[in-house]
Amino acid sequence: MLVLLSPALAQDIRGLEVCTAEKQMERRTGCLQANVEYLQQALAKLTRETQDKLATAGRDVAAARAEIATLKSALAKLAGEVAELKAKAEPAPKK
């Protein structure tokens, strides 16, 4: 209930102008167009940044997958060597 009674606080966004203060329609239209252009530029910048982050994450994942494949092959090689050593170390069965 208090929210409805309290005056609304304006949220300032850097780069945006308050167009409601303009009395002339041409100035108000120009103000709104400037706001739209600003928002489009901000959206384009965020899109580029997001694409860069995704590309970086993709490269990191590819590098991690390559490292995992290398580690798997090294582990398989070591497991084979351990099996050979165990086979050599076991005494021949007695008859």
Backbone as CSV, one residue per row, in Angstrom:
resi,resn,N_x,N_y,N_z,CA_x,CA_y,CA_z,C_x,C_y,C_z
1,MET,0.824,-1.189,0.000,0.000,0.000,0.000,0.867,1.250,0.000
2,LEU,1.980,1.196,0.727,2.867,2.349,0.774,3.497,2.628,-0.580
3,VAL,3.705,1.576,-1.347,4.307,1.748,-2.665,3.398,2.576,-3.554
4,LEU,2.114,2.364,-3.455,1.163,3.103,-4.283,1.060,4.566,-3.877
5,LEU,1.249,4.849,-2.610,1.110,6.215,-2.121,2.381,7.039,-2.283
6,SER,3.531,6.389,-2.290,4.783,7.133,-2.395,4.996,7.592,-3.831
7,PRO,5.619,8.746,-4.000,5.869,9.217,-5.362,6.879,8.308,-6.063
8,ALA,6.663,8.104,-7.336,7.550,7.237,-8.111,8.895,7.924,-8.287
9,LEU,9.952,7.170,-8.081,11.291,7.695,-8.267,11.727,7.403,-9.691
10,ALA,12.259,8.400,-10.364,12.720,8.217,-11.741,14.060,7.513,-11.725
11,GLN,14.221,6.620,-12.670,15.490,5.922,-12.796,16.262,6.596,-13.916
12,ASP,17.397,7.166,-13.585,18.212,7.843,-14.589,19.064,6.829,-15.321
13,ILE,19.071,6.935,-16.612,19.912,6.100,-17.454,20.856,7.039,-18.177
14,ARG,22.139,6.800,-17.987,23.137,7.672,-18.590,22.973,7.673,-20.109
15,GLY,22.892,8.854,-20.699,22.780,8.973,-22.144,21.365,9.227,-22.611
16,LEU,20.377,8.959,-21.775,18.995,9.192,-22.164,18.530,10.546,-21.657
17,GLU,17.700,11.171,-22.454,17.158,12.469,-22.080,15.706,12.295,-21.671
18,VAL,15.223,13.182,-20.815,13.822,13.180,-20.434,13.071,13.977,-21.483
19,CYS,12.298,13.293,-22.285,11.632,13.933,-23.421,10.287,14.536,-23.053
20,THR,9.765,14.179,-21.891,8.452,14.688,-21.508,8.488,16.171,-21.163
21,ALA,9.683,16.709,-20.917,9.798,18.119,-20.576,9.663,19.017,-21.806
22,GLU,9.849,18.453,-22.971,9.762,19.238,-24.206,8.304,19.545,-24.533
23,LYS,8.029,20.799,-24.861,6.665,21.218,-25.184,6.377,21.097,-26.681
24,GLN,7.378,21.378,-27.494,7.173,21.342,-28.947,7.304,19.903,-29.443
25,MET,6.400,19.525,-30.336,6.376,18.149,-30.830,7.653,17.807,-31.594
26,GLU,8.214,18.763,-32.353,9.431,18.496,-33.112,10.598,18.209,-32.179
27,ARG,10.685,18.981,-31.120,11.775,18.767,-30.157,11.586,17.454,-29.408
28,ARG,10.354,17.133,-29.074,10.074,15.885,-28.379,10.411,14.690,-29.282
29,THR,10.044,14.805,-30.557,10.349,13.745,-31.513,11.856,13.583,-31.662
30,GLY,12.566,14.702,-31.777,14.030,14.651,-31.876,14.654,14.029,-30.638
31,CYS,14.113,14.365,-29.491,14.617,13.805,-28.235,14.404,12.291,-28.207
32,LEU,13.231,11.856,-28.606,12.943,10.426,-28.623,13.828,9.701,-29.629
33,GLN,14.070,10.316,-30.777,14.948,9.697,-31.777,16.371,9.580,-31.251
34,ALA,16.818,10.604,-30.538,18.162,10.546,-29.947,18.240,9.415,-28.922
35,ASN,17.176,9.239,-28.138,17.154,8.158,-27.159,17.194,6.796,-27.853
36,VAL,16.429,6.668,-28.942,16.406,5.412,-29.681,17.784,5.116,-30.254
37,GLU,18.437,6.112,-30.824,19.779,5.918,-31.381,20.760,5.507,-30.296
38,TYR,20.669,6.159,-29.140,21.553,5.807,-28.030,21.340,4.353,-27.616
39,LEU,20.079,3.963,-27.478,19.780,2.595,-27.065,20.235,1.582,-28.110
40,GLN,20.096,1.906,-29.386,20.565,1.008,-30.440,22.077,0.849,-30.391
41,GLN,22.784,1.948,-30.149,24.239,1.878,-30.036,24.650,1.045,-28.820
42,ALA,23.949,1.247,-27.707,24.270,0.482,-26.500,23.998,-1.000,-26.732
43,LEU,22.908,-1.311,-27.403,22.581,-2.702,-27.698,23.614,-3.325,-28.632
44,ALA,24.049,-2.578,-29.642,25.065,-3.087,-30.563,26.374,-3.349,-29.820
45,LYS,26.736,-2.458,-28.911,27.968,-2.633,-28.132,27.867,-3.876,-27.253
46,LEU,26.739,-4.045,-26.580,26.558,-5.217,-25.735,26.550,-6.501,-26.555
47,THR,25.992,-6.444,-27.747,25.980,-7.610,-28.629,27.405,-7.998,-29.011
48,ARG,28.216,-7.004,-29.393,29.618,-7.282,-29.738,30.362,-7.875,-28.557
49,GLU,30.181,-7.287,-27.373,30.873,-7.778,-26.191,30.457,-9.215,-25.866
50,THR,29.169,-9.492,-25.998,28.677,-10.835,-25.720,29.221,-11.836,-26.724
51,GLN,29.263,-11.452,-27.987,29.817,-12.343,-29.011,31.299,-12.604,-28.763
52,ASP,32.023,-11.575,-28.352,33.445,-11.758,-28.028,33.612,-12.728,-26.856
53,LYS,32.770,-12.572,-25.836,32.854,-13.465,-24.677,32.517,-14.896,-25.072
54,LEU,31.506,-15.063,-25.921,31.148,-16.408,-26.376,32.260,-17.033,-27.199
55,ALA,32.898,-16.240,-28.046,34.000,-16.757,-28.859,35.166,-17.170,-27.964
56,THR,35.462,-16.367,-26.968,36.534,-16.698,-26.026,36.197,-17.974,-25.258
57,ALA,34.967,-18.085,-24.812,34.550,-19.290,-24.087,34.631,-20.515,-24.999
58,GLY,34.271,-20.356,-26.262,34.359,-21.464,-27.213,35.793,-21.921,-27.413
59,ARG,36.708,-20.959,-27.514,38.126,-21.314,-27.658,38.637,-22.017,-26.398
60,ASP,38.207,-21.529,-25.232,38.620,-22.165,-23.976,38.109,-23.599,-23.887
61,VAL,36.870,-23.810,-24.307,36.296,-25.159,-24.277,37.054,-26.072,-25.234
62,ALA,37.370,-25.578,-26.425,38.116,-26.385,-27.400,39.492,-26.757,-26.846
63,ALA,40.158,-25.804,-26.203,41.469,-26.088,-25.611,41.343,-27.104,-24.480
64,ALA,40.291,-26.978,-23.672,40.090,-27.923,-22.576,39.815,-29.327,-23.114
65,ARG,39.025,-29.420,-24.188,38.748,-30.728,-24.787,40.022,-31.369,-25.330
66,ALA,40.878,-30.563,-25.958,42.135,-31.097,-26.476,43.016,-31.588,-25.334
67,GLU,43.045,-30.824,-24.252,43.848,-31.234,-23.097,43.289,-32.508,-22.470
68,ILE,41.976,-32.626,-22.399,41.353,-33.840,-21.853,41.712,-35.043,-22.709
69,ALA,41.678,-34.880,-24.034,42.028,-35.994,-24.929,43.477,-36.418,-24.715
70,THR,44.369,-35.448,-24.552,45.773,-35.756,-24.296,45.938,-36.497,-22.975
71,LEU,45.245,-36.024,-21.953,45.344,-36.675,-20.645,44.759,-38.080,-20.675
72,LYS,43.679,-38.291,-21.422,43.097,-39.631,-21.530,44.071,-40.601,-22.190
73,SER,44.731,-40.144,-23.245,45.687,-41.033,-23.920,46.884,-41.325,-23.015
74,ALA,47.340,-40.321,-22.261,48.453,-40.549,-21.335,48.037,-41.517,-20.234
75,LEU,46.808,-41.386,-19.755,46.312,-42.286,-18.717,46.200,-43.713,-19.246
76,ALA,45.722,-43.874,-20.462,45.626,-45.212,-21.058,47.012,-45.831,-21.211
77,LYS,47.985,-45.033,-21.615,49.359,-45.526,-21.768,49.911,-45.966,-20.412
78,LEU,49.694,-45.155,-19.386,50.179,-45.503,-18.046,49.474,-46.746,-17.512
79,ALA,48.195,-46.877,-17.775,47.458,-48.063,-17.328,48.023,-49.311,-18.001
80,GLY,48.372,-49.203,-19.277,48.990,-50.326,-19.973,50.336,-50.680,-19.382
81,GLU,51.132,-49.683,-19.060,52.445,-49.932,-18.467,52.312,-50.578,-17.093
82,VAL,51.345,-50.134,-16.306,51.119,-50.727,-14.983,50.711,-52.189,-15.134
83,ALA,49.855,-52.477,-16.095,49.433,-53.863,-16.325,50.628,-54.728,-16.718
84,GLU,51.533,-54.204,-17.546,52.738,-54.949,-17.934,53.621,-55.221,-16.726
85,LEU,53.809,-54.189,-15.894,54.645,-54.352,-14.698,54.045,-55.376,-13.739
86,LYS,52.728,-55.363,-13.585,52.082,-56.351,-12.715,52.243,-57.752,-13.278
87,ALA,52.148,-57.874,-14.591,52.307,-59.201,-15.211,53.726,-59.726,-15.031
88,LYS,54.720,-58.846,-15.127,56.114,-59.251,-14.943,56.389,-59.580,-13.477
89,ALA,55.761,-58.852,-12.554,56.039,-59.021,-11.138,55.379,-60.269,-10.569
90,GLU,54.311,-60.740,-11.151,53.631,-61.916,-10.608,54.464,-63.163,-10.878
91,PRO,54.639,-63.982,-9.874,55.420,-65.225,-10.074,54.606,-66.197,-10.940
92,ALA,55.298,-67.055,-11.572,54.643,-68.058,-12.426,53.850,-68.988,-11.512
93,PRO,52.699,-69.413,-11.964,51.884,-70.297,-11.111,52.597,-71.642,-10.891
94,LYS,52.518,-72.154,-9.679,53.162,-73.423,-9.338,52.256,-74.588,-9.739
95,LYS,52.886,-75.644,-10.228,52.119,-76.825,-10.623,52.291,-77.909,-9.630
